[in-house]
Amino acid sequence: MEKYFNIRYEFDKHAVFRAIDEALLMKKPGYICVSDGVILATVNRDPAYCQVVDGSMFSICDSGYVPLYLRWIYGIERKQYCGSEIFMDIIHQRRYRMAFLGTTQQTLDGLKRHLSEIDPRINDMWFYSLPYKAVDDFDYPAIAQMLEKDRAEIIWIALGAPKQEIFMSKLKPYLKSGVMIAVGAAFKFYSGTDVNRAPYWMVRVHLEFLHRIYCEPKKQLRRCWLIIESLPKLLVQEWNRKRRRKKLPGKVE
C-alpha cells in the first residue's frame, strides 16, 4: 500500500484480491473504499470522515486524475481501478457468495437479472434496498444478523459517497466475517434500468465526469465544485510531503 493525499491506496490488483481472500479465510470483517474525487476532497476536509476511510482495509483508486497527479508530483506511474471494474471483476470470478445492499428496488431487480446471466448463482443471493434514512438511523445489528444468516462473503454497498463509507464503518463492528466494498453508481451502471457508464474513450481521456454531469447534472455539478475547490490545496500539500520525505534521514536529496 502507498499513502498519498491522506489516503492509503492499494494499486496492485493482485494484492487487492489476496487481501480479500485472506480476510475471508481468517473470518476477519473489513471494508474497502473506492476512492474517487469526492472521497479525496472529503477526507481532506473532514477529520471524522478521514478516520472512516483510514479504518478501511485500504482504498482502491477510482479517480482517473490521481494517477496524473502522482506522475506530475512524484514521477511515478499508477493506474486507476474504479468501482465498476472491481465489481465486474469479482462477478466474473464466480467464486464468492455476495449480498447487494442499497439503491432502489427497481435498480436491484434489473441488476439481479443482468448479473444472473453472468453467474446463475446470483439469482439466489440477497438483494436488499436499504431504506432512505440518515446513516446513524440504520439497524446495524439486524443487518449484520441477516448477512450472517445469508453467509455473504462479499457485501456490496451502494449508497453514494460519503454515506456508504460511514455505513460500512458502522456495520463492521457487528459483522463476524465478510468484506464490504462500496461501489457507488456501479449498481446503476449494470442494472439496465438506470444511467450507464461513460464510453470507454471518455474514460481513457479522463472525461468521464462530463458524462456523469450530463446524466445527473445537479448532483454531479455539486460534486465537481467540491473537488475543484479542494484541489489546489491538496496538490500543494502533497508537493510539500514529497519535499519532507526527501529530507528524511537516509534519503538522497
PDB file of C-alpha atoms in Angstrom:
ATOM      1  CA  MET A   1       0.000   0.000   0.000  1.00  0.00           C
ATOM      2  CA  GLU A   2       1.017   3.596  -0.600  1.00  0.00           C
ATOM      3  CA  LYS A   3      -0.290   6.727   1.075  1.00  0.00           C
ATOM      4  CA  TYR A   4      -0.980   9.839  -0.948  1.00  0.00           C
ATOM      5  CA  PHE A   5      -3.367  12.739  -0.235  1.00  0.00           C
ATOM      6  CA  ASN A   6      -4.002  11.193   3.226  1.00  0.00           C
ATOM      7  CA  ILE A   7      -5.455   8.012   1.666  1.00  0.00           C
ATOM      8  CA  ARG A   8      -3.922   4.542   1.845  1.00  0.00           C
ATOM      9  CA  TYR A   9      -4.142   3.234  -1.718  1.00  0.00           C
ATOM     10  CA  GLU A  10      -3.620  -0.295  -2.978  1.00  0.00           C
ATOM     11  CA  PHE A  11      -2.833  -0.012  -6.680  1.00  0.00           C
ATOM     12  CA  ASP A  12      -1.890  -3.684  -7.213  1.00  0.00           C
ATOM     13  CA  LYS A  13      -4.985  -5.662  -8.286  1.00  0.00           C
ATOM     14  CA  HIS A  14      -3.417  -8.967  -7.256  1.00  0.00           C
ATOM     15  CA  ALA A  15      -2.751  -7.572  -3.784  1.00  0.00           C
ATOM     16  CA  VAL A  16      -6.389  -6.441  -3.561  1.00  0.00           C
ATOM     17  CA  PHE A  17      -7.676  -9.961  -4.173  1.00  0.00           C
ATOM     18  CA  ARG A  18      -5.083 -11.551  -1.896  1.00  0.00           C
ATOM     19  CA  ALA A  19      -6.211  -9.238   0.908  1.00  0.00           C
ATOM     20  CA  ILE A  20      -9.866 -10.116   0.309  1.00  0.00           C
ATOM     21  CA  ASP A  21      -9.165 -13.853   0.361  1.00  0.00           C
ATOM     22  CA  GLU A  22      -7.015 -13.549   3.483  1.00  0.00           C
ATOM     23  CA  ALA A  23      -9.733 -11.601   5.321  1.00  0.00           C
ATOM     24  CA  LEU A  24     -12.344 -14.212   4.368  1.00  0.00           C
ATOM     25  CA  LEU A  25     -10.069 -17.089   5.351  1.00  0.00           C
ATOM     26  CA  MET A  26      -9.344 -15.517   8.735  1.00  0.00           C
ATOM     27  CA  LYS A  27     -13.029 -14.554   9.154  1.00  0.00           C
ATOM     28  CA  LYS A  28     -11.922 -11.000   9.757  1.00  0.00           C
ATOM     29  CA  PRO A  29     -14.585  -8.440   8.743  1.00  0.00           C
ATOM     30  CA  GLY A  30     -13.432  -5.359   6.908  1.00  0.00           C
ATOM     31  CA  TYR A  31     -14.254  -2.865   4.204  1.00  0.00           C
ATOM     32  CA  ILE A  32     -12.640  -1.423   1.105  1.00  0.00           C
ATOM     33  CA  CYS A  33     -13.167   2.169  -0.020  1.00  0.00           C
ATOM     34  CA  VAL A  34     -13.376   3.003  -3.704  1.00  0.00           C
ATOM     35  CA  SER A  35     -11.831   6.447  -3.533  1.00  0.00           C
ATOM     36  CA  ASP A  36     -12.916   8.893  -6.185  1.00  0.00           C
ATOM     37  CA  GLY A  37     -12.542  12.667  -6.273  1.00  0.00           C
ATOM     38  CA  VAL A  38     -15.384  13.211  -3.804  1.00  0.00           C
ATOM     39  CA  ILE A  39     -13.775  10.934  -1.223  1.00  0.00           C
ATOM     40  CA  LEU A  40     -10.390  12.545  -1.836  1.00  0.00           C
ATOM     41  CA  ALA A  41     -11.802  16.012  -1.212  1.00  0.00           C
ATOM     42  CA  THR A  42     -13.917  14.985   1.790  1.00  0.00           C
ATOM     43  CA  VAL A  43     -11.087  13.099   3.518  1.00  0.00           C
ATOM     44  CA  ASN A  44      -9.049  16.283   3.469  1.00  0.00           C
ATOM     45  CA  ARG A  45     -11.883  18.485   4.728  1.00  0.00           C
ATOM     46  CA  ASP A  46     -13.494  16.311   7.416  1.00  0.00           C
ATOM     47  CA  PRO A  47     -11.251  14.694  10.083  1.00  0.00           C
ATOM     48  CA  ALA A  48     -14.037  12.320  11.210  1.00  0.00           C
ATOM     49  CA  TYR A  49     -14.545  11.068   7.663  1.00  0.00           C
ATOM     50  CA  CYS A  50     -10.777  10.760   7.244  1.00  0.00           C
ATOM     51  CA  GLN A  51     -10.820   8.305  10.180  1.00  0.00           C
ATOM     52  CA  VAL A  52     -13.606   6.327   8.494  1.00  0.00           C
ATOM     53  CA  VAL A  53     -11.601   5.921   5.288  1.00  0.00           C
ATOM     54  CA  ASP A  54      -8.408   5.237   7.229  1.00  0.00           C
ATOM     55  CA  GLY A  55     -10.251   2.477   9.115  1.00  0.00           C
ATOM     56  CA  SER A  56     -10.736   0.514   5.902  1.00  0.00           C
ATOM     57  CA  MET A  57      -8.503  -2.332   4.752  1.00  0.00           C
ATOM     58  CA  PHE A  58      -7.324   0.115   2.063  1.00  0.00           C
ATOM     59  CA  SER A  59      -8.701   2.184  -0.798  1.00  0.00           C
ATOM     60  CA  ILE A  60      -8.562   1.443  -4.470  1.00  0.00           C
ATOM     61  CA  CYS A  61      -8.100   4.376  -6.826  1.00  0.00           C
ATOM     62  CA  ASP A  62     -11.381   5.228  -8.545  1.00  0.00           C
ATOM     63  CA  SER A  63     -10.117   8.610  -9.728  1.00  0.00           C
ATOM     64  CA  GLY A  64      -8.617   8.915 -13.179  1.00  0.00           C
ATOM     65  CA  TYR A  65      -6.862  12.104 -12.092  1.00  0.00           C
ATOM     66  CA  VAL A  66      -4.942  10.827  -9.061  1.00  0.00           C
ATOM     67  CA  PRO A  67      -2.534   8.862 -11.318  1.00  0.00           C
ATOM     68  CA  LEU A  68      -1.944  12.078 -13.277  1.00  0.00           C
ATOM     69  CA  TYR A  69      -1.207  13.991 -10.068  1.00  0.00           C
ATOM     70  CA  LEU A  70       1.216  11.269  -8.903  1.00  0.00           C
ATOM     71  CA  ARG A  71       3.016  11.322 -12.244  1.00  0.00           C
ATOM     72  CA  TRP A  72       3.347  15.109 -12.030  1.00  0.00           C
ATOM     73  CA  ILE A  73       4.417  15.273  -8.375  1.00  0.00           C
ATOM     74  CA  TYR A  74       6.434  12.054  -7.948  1.00  0.00           C
ATOM     75  CA  GLY A  75       7.198  10.955 -11.491  1.00  0.00           C
ATOM     76  CA  ILE A  76       5.626   7.531 -10.862  1.00  0.00           C
ATOM     77  CA  GLU A  77       3.125   5.515 -12.882  1.00  0.00           C
ATOM     78  CA  ARG A  78      -0.010   4.257 -11.151  1.00  0.00           C
ATOM     79  CA  LYS A  79      -3.295   3.097 -12.643  1.00  0.00           C
ATOM     80  CA  GLN A  80      -6.934   3.760 -11.888  1.00  0.00           C
ATOM     81  CA  TYR A  81      -9.016   0.822 -10.652  1.00  0.00           C
ATOM     82  CA  CYS A  82     -12.569   2.043 -10.412  1.00  0.00           C
ATOM     83  CA  GLY A  83     -15.538   0.649  -8.521  1.00  0.00           C
ATOM     84  CA  SER A  84     -17.363  -0.608 -11.603  1.00  0.00           C
ATOM     85  CA  GLU A  85     -14.234  -2.545 -12.630  1.00  0.00           C
ATOM     86  CA  ILE A  86     -13.646  -4.336  -9.315  1.00  0.00           C
ATOM     87  CA  PHE A  87     -17.375  -5.037  -9.194  1.00  0.00           C
ATOM     88  CA  MET A  88     -17.414  -6.836 -12.530  1.00  0.00           C
ATOM     89  CA  ASP A  89     -14.024  -8.490 -11.935  1.00  0.00           C
ATOM     90  CA  ILE A  90     -15.426 -10.179  -8.839  1.00  0.00           C
ATOM     91  CA  ILE A  91     -18.746 -11.016 -10.525  1.00  0.00           C
ATOM     92  CA  HIS A  92     -16.909 -12.742 -13.385  1.00  0.00           C
ATOM     93  CA  GLN A  93     -14.770 -14.745 -10.960  1.00  0.00           C
ATOM     94  CA  ARG A  94     -17.905 -16.640  -9.849  1.00  0.00           C
ATOM     95  CA  ARG A  95     -16.201 -17.526  -6.569  1.00  0.00           C
ATOM     96  CA  TYR A  96     -17.987 -15.735  -3.755  1.00  0.00           C
ATOM     97  CA  ARG A  97     -21.380 -15.633  -2.165  1.00  0.00           C
ATOM     98  CA  MET A  98     -22.434 -11.985  -2.306  1.00  0.00           C
ATOM     99  CA  ALA A  99     -25.032  -9.584  -0.974  1.00  0.00           C
ATOM    100  CA  PHE A 100     -26.110  -6.357  -2.681  1.00  0.00           C
ATOM    101  CA  LEU A 101     -27.293  -3.511  -0.412  1.00  0.00           C
ATOM    102  CA  GLY A 102     -28.516  -0.079  -1.403  1.00  0.00           C
ATOM    103  CA  THR A 103     -30.283   1.913  -4.137  1.00  0.00           C
ATOM    104  CA  THR A 104     -33.887   1.310  -5.292  1.00  0.00           C
ATOM    105  CA  GLN A 105     -35.707  -1.985  -5.674  1.00  0.00           C
ATOM    106  CA  GLN A 106     -36.152  -1.308  -9.393  1.00  0.00           C
ATOM    107  CA  THR A 107     -32.406  -0.924  -9.847  1.00  0.00           C
ATOM    108  CA  LEU A 108     -31.724  -4.027  -7.747  1.00  0.00           C
ATOM    109  CA  ASP A 109     -34.207  -6.089  -9.765  1.00  0.00           C
ATOM    110  CA  GLY A 110     -32.519  -5.058 -13.010  1.00  0.00           C
ATOM    111  CA  LEU A 111     -29.092  -5.691 -11.534  1.00  0.00           C
ATOM    112  CA  LYS A 112     -30.129  -9.173 -10.402  1.00  0.00           C
ATOM    113  CA  ARG A 113     -31.419 -10.076 -13.861  1.00  0.00           C
ATOM    114  CA  HIS A 114     -28.278  -8.809 -15.575  1.00  0.00           C
ATOM    115  CA  LEU A 115     -25.772 -10.402 -13.193  1.00  0.00           C
ATOM    116  CA  SER A 116     -27.604 -13.735 -13.127  1.00  0.00           C
ATOM    117  CA  GLU A 117     -26.853 -14.047 -16.840  1.00  0.00           C
ATOM    118  CA  ILE A 118     -23.145 -13.975 -15.932  1.00  0.00           C
ATOM    119  CA  ASP A 119     -23.392 -16.203 -12.861  1.00  0.00           C
ATOM    120  CA  PRO A 120     -26.715 -18.063 -12.368  1.00  0.00           C
ATOM    121  CA  ARG A 121     -25.941 -18.488  -8.641  1.00  0.00           C
ATOM    122  CA  ILE A 122     -26.561 -14.760  -8.184  1.00  0.00           C
ATOM    123  CA  ASN A 123     -30.285 -15.339  -8.678  1.00  0.00           C
ATOM    124  CA  ASP A 124     -30.326 -16.868  -5.177  1.00  0.00           C
ATOM    125  CA  MET A 125     -28.244 -14.157  -3.499  1.00  0.00           C
ATOM    126  CA  TRP A 126     -29.537 -11.347  -1.284  1.00  0.00           C
ATOM    127  CA  PHE A 127     -30.548  -8.014  -2.863  1.00  0.00           C
ATOM    128  CA  TYR A 128     -31.765  -5.519  -0.267  1.00  0.00           C
ATOM    129  CA  SER A 129     -32.933  -1.963  -0.905  1.00  0.00           C
ATOM    130  CA  LEU A 130     -31.787  -0.009   2.133  1.00  0.00           C
ATOM    131  CA  PRO A 131     -34.423   2.492   3.314  1.00  0.00           C
ATOM    132  CA  TYR A 132     -33.718   6.164   2.760  1.00  0.00           C
ATOM    133  CA  LYS A 133     -32.636   7.456   6.158  1.00  0.00           C
ATOM    134  CA  ALA A 134     -29.753   9.122   7.981  1.00  0.00           C
ATOM    135  CA  VAL A 135     -26.679   6.943   8.278  1.00  0.00           C
ATOM    136  CA  ASP A 136     -26.977   6.883  12.086  1.00  0.00           C
ATOM    137  CA  ASP A 137     -30.530   5.526  11.929  1.00  0.00           C
ATOM    138  CA  PHE A 138     -29.926   2.118  10.342  1.00  0.00           C
ATOM    139  CA  ASP A 139     -30.429  -1.006  12.453  1.00  0.00           C
ATOM    140  CA  TYR A 140     -26.874  -2.280  12.067  1.00  0.00           C
ATOM    141  CA  PRO A 141     -27.207  -5.319  14.378  1.00  0.00           C
ATOM    142  CA  ALA A 142     -30.234  -6.517  12.395  1.00  0.00           C
ATOM    143  CA  ILE A 143     -28.499  -6.003   9.039  1.00  0.00           C
ATOM    144  CA  ALA A 144     -25.436  -7.869  10.295  1.00  0.00           C
ATOM    145  CA  GLN A 145     -27.620 -10.717  11.529  1.00  0.00           C
ATOM    146  CA  MET A 146     -29.263 -11.047   8.114  1.00  0.00           C
ATOM    147  CA  LEU A 147     -25.864 -11.040   6.389  1.00  0.00           C
ATOM    148  CA  GLU A 148     -24.594 -13.734   8.752  1.00  0.00           C
ATOM    149  CA  LYS A 149     -27.666 -15.859   8.072  1.00  0.00           C
ATOM    150  CA  ASP A 150     -27.114 -15.400   4.340  1.00  0.00           C
ATOM    151  CA  ARG A 151     -23.408 -16.367   4.679  1.00  0.00           C
ATOM    152  CA  ALA A 152     -22.412 -13.468   2.414  1.00  0.00           C
ATOM    153  CA  GLU A 153     -18.661 -13.175   1.792  1.00  0.00           C
ATOM    154  CA  ILE A 154     -18.573 -10.051  -0.392  1.00  0.00           C
ATOM    155  CA  ILE A 155     -21.046  -7.352   0.635  1.00  0.00           C
ATOM    156  CA  TRP A 156     -21.586  -4.670  -1.997  1.00  0.00           C
ATOM    157  CA  ILE A 157     -22.791  -1.292  -0.707  1.00  0.00           C
ATOM    158  CA  ALA A 158     -24.266   1.400  -2.984  1.00  0.00           C
ATOM    159  CA  LEU A 159     -25.358   4.468  -1.039  1.00  0.00           C
ATOM    160  CA  GLY A 160     -23.109   7.108  -2.593  1.00  0.00           C
ATOM    161  CA  ALA A 161     -20.090   8.774  -1.020  1.00  0.00           C
ATOM    162  CA  PRO A 162     -19.571   9.778   1.738  1.00  0.00           C
ATOM    163  CA  LYS A 163     -22.604   7.983   3.208  1.00  0.00           C
ATOM    164  CA  GLN A 164     -21.633   4.490   2.070  1.00  0.00           C
ATOM    165  CA  GLU A 165     -18.204   4.602   3.720  1.00  0.00           C
ATOM    166  CA  ILE A 166     -19.708   5.724   7.027  1.00  0.00           C
ATOM    167  CA  PHE A 167     -22.314   2.967   6.706  1.00  0.00           C
ATOM    168  CA  MET A 168     -19.580   0.328   6.316  1.00  0.00           C
ATOM    169  CA  SER A 169     -17.637   1.639   9.303  1.00  0.00           C
ATOM    170  CA  LYS A 170     -20.760   1.432  11.467  1.00  0.00           C
ATOM    171  CA  LEU A 171     -21.747  -2.035  10.251  1.00  0.00           C
ATOM    172  CA  LYS A 172     -18.287  -3.585  10.627  1.00  0.00           C
ATOM    173  CA  PRO A 173     -18.356  -3.974  14.468  1.00  0.00           C
ATOM    174  CA  TYR A 174     -21.467  -6.165  14.170  1.00  0.00           C
ATOM    175  CA  LEU A 175     -20.121  -8.459  11.448  1.00  0.00           C
ATOM    176  CA  LYS A 176     -18.419 -11.747  12.230  1.00  0.00           C
ATOM    177  CA  SER A 177     -16.968 -12.050   8.726  1.00  0.00           C
ATOM    178  CA  GLY A 178     -17.280 -10.616   5.234  1.00  0.00           C
ATOM    179  CA  VAL A 179     -15.617  -7.917   3.154  1.00  0.00           C
ATOM    180  CA  MET A 180     -17.706  -4.853   2.310  1.00  0.00           C
ATOM    181  CA  ILE A 181     -16.940  -2.848  -0.828  1.00  0.00           C
ATOM    182  CA  ALA A 182     -18.665   0.459  -1.586  1.00  0.00           C
ATOM    183  CA  VAL A 183     -19.200   0.809  -5.320  1.00  0.00           C
ATOM    184  CA  GLY A 184     -21.396   3.898  -5.639  1.00  0.00           C
ATOM    185  CA  ALA A 185     -23.029   4.010  -9.061  1.00  0.00           C
ATOM    186  CA  ALA A 186     -21.971   0.518 -10.210  1.00  0.00           C
ATOM    187  CA  PHE A 187     -25.413  -0.881  -9.389  1.00  0.00           C
ATOM    188  CA  LYS A 188     -26.968   1.684 -11.711  1.00  0.00           C
ATOM    189  CA  PHE A 189     -24.419   1.047 -14.477  1.00  0.00           C
ATOM    190  CA  TYR A 190     -25.177  -2.662 -14.652  1.00  0.00           C
ATOM    191  CA  SER A 191     -28.896  -2.707 -13.880  1.00  0.00           C
ATOM    192  CA  GLY A 192     -30.041  -1.905 -17.406  1.00  0.00           C
ATOM    193  CA  THR A 193     -32.637   0.398 -15.844  1.00  0.00           C
ATOM    194  CA  ASP A 194     -30.621   3.472 -14.927  1.00  0.00           C
ATOM    195  CA  VAL A 195     -27.609   5.552 -16.008  1.00  0.00           C
ATOM    196  CA  ASN A 196     -24.835   3.864 -17.970  1.00  0.00           C
ATOM    197  CA  ARG A 197     -21.131   4.379 -17.541  1.00  0.00           C
ATOM    198  CA  ALA A 198     -19.381   6.711 -19.961  1.00  0.00           C
ATOM    199  CA  PRO A 199     -17.995   5.289 -23.230  1.00  0.00           C
ATOM    200  CA  TYR A 200     -14.502   3.866 -22.890  1.00  0.00           C
ATOM    201  CA  TRP A 201     -12.928   6.636 -24.955  1.00  0.00           C
ATOM    202  CA  MET A 202     -14.191   9.218 -22.433  1.00  0.00           C
ATOM    203  CA  VAL A 203     -12.801   7.172 -19.533  1.00  0.00           C
ATOM    204  CA  ARG A 204      -9.440   6.846 -21.305  1.00  0.00           C
ATOM    205  CA  VAL A 205      -9.028  10.601 -21.809  1.00  0.00           C
ATOM    206  CA  HIS A 206     -10.314  11.473 -18.298  1.00  0.00           C
ATOM    207  CA  LEU A 207     -13.609  12.968 -19.437  1.00  0.00           C
ATOM    208  CA  GLU A 208     -15.965  10.557 -17.675  1.00  0.00           C
ATOM    209  CA  PHE A 209     -17.053  13.381 -15.367  1.00  0.00           C
ATOM    210  CA  LEU A 210     -18.702  15.134 -18.363  1.00  0.00           C
ATOM    211  CA  HIS A 211     -20.864  12.084 -18.998  1.00  0.00           C
ATOM    212  CA  ARG A 212     -21.822  11.933 -15.314  1.00  0.00           C
ATOM    213  CA  ILE A 213     -22.737  15.634 -15.356  1.00  0.00           C
ATOM    214  CA  TYR A 214     -24.918  15.068 -18.419  1.00  0.00           C
ATOM    215  CA  CYS A 215     -26.744  12.155 -16.713  1.00  0.00           C
ATOM    216  CA  GLU A 216     -27.100  13.759 -13.253  1.00  0.00           C
ATOM    217  CA  PRO A 217     -26.363  17.498 -13.620  1.00  0.00           C
ATOM    218  CA  LYS A 218     -27.486  18.761 -10.215  1.00  0.00           C
ATOM    219  CA  LYS A 219     -25.710  16.067  -8.207  1.00  0.00           C
ATOM    220  CA  GLN A 220     -22.520  15.913 -10.263  1.00  0.00           C
ATOM    221  CA  LEU A 221     -22.008  19.677 -10.611  1.00  0.00           C
ATOM    222  CA  ARG A 222     -22.120  19.965  -6.818  1.00  0.00           C
ATOM    223  CA  ARG A 223     -19.551  17.188  -6.520  1.00  0.00           C
ATOM    224  CA  CYS A 224     -17.309  18.683  -9.197  1.00  0.00           C
ATOM    225  CA  TRP A 225     -17.289  22.021  -7.393  1.00  0.00           C
ATOM    226  CA  LEU A 226     -16.261  20.291  -4.149  1.00  0.00           C
ATOM    227  CA  ILE A 227     -13.319  18.668  -5.948  1.00  0.00           C
ATOM    228  CA  ILE A 228     -12.248  21.798  -7.830  1.00  0.00           C
ATOM    229  CA  GLU A 229     -12.421  23.932  -4.698  1.00  0.00           C
ATOM    230  CA  SER A 230     -10.225  21.480  -2.749  1.00  0.00           C
ATOM    231  CA  LEU A 231      -7.714  20.608  -5.459  1.00  0.00           C
ATOM    232  CA  PRO A 232      -5.156  23.468  -5.273  1.00  0.00           C
ATOM    233  CA  LYS A 233      -4.647  22.974  -1.538  1.00  0.00           C
ATOM    234  CA  LEU A 234      -4.368  19.177  -1.924  1.00  0.00           C
ATOM    235  CA  LEU A 235      -1.714  19.449  -4.631  1.00  0.00           C
ATOM    236  CA  VAL A 236       0.347  21.935  -2.619  1.00  0.00           C
ATOM    237  CA  GLN A 237       0.133  19.742   0.490  1.00  0.00           C
ATOM    238  CA  GLU A 238       1.250  16.647  -1.422  1.00  0.00           C
ATOM    239  CA  TRP A 239       4.108  18.530  -3.032  1.00  0.00           C
ATOM    240  CA  ASN A 240       5.250  19.604   0.431  1.00  0.00           C
ATOM    241  CA  ARG A 241       5.001  16.000   1.652  1.00  0.00           C
ATOM    242  CA  LYS A 242       7.291  14.990  -1.175  1.00  0.00           C
ATOM    243  CA  ARG A 243       9.824  17.607  -0.123  1.00  0.00           C
ATOM    244  CA  ARG A 244       9.679  16.442   3.510  1.00  0.00           C
ATOM    245  CA  ARG A 245      10.139  12.806   2.504  1.00  0.00           C
ATOM    246  CA  LYS A 246      13.261  13.682   0.557  1.00  0.00           C
ATOM    247  CA  LYS A 247      14.722  15.364   3.649  1.00  0.00           C
ATOM    248  CA  LEU A 248      14.236  12.358   5.930  1.00  0.00           C
ATOM    249  CA  PRO A 249      17.462  10.732   7.250  1.00  0.00           C
ATOM    250  CA  GLY A 250      18.856   8.249   4.802  1.00  0.00           C
ATOM    251  CA  LYS A 251      17.050   9.818   1.866  1.00  0.00           C
ATOM    252  CA  VAL A 252      19.040  11.078  -1.046  1.00  0.00           C
ATOM    253  CA  GLU A 253      18.287  14.669  -1.936  1.00  0.00           C
TER     254      GLU A 253
END
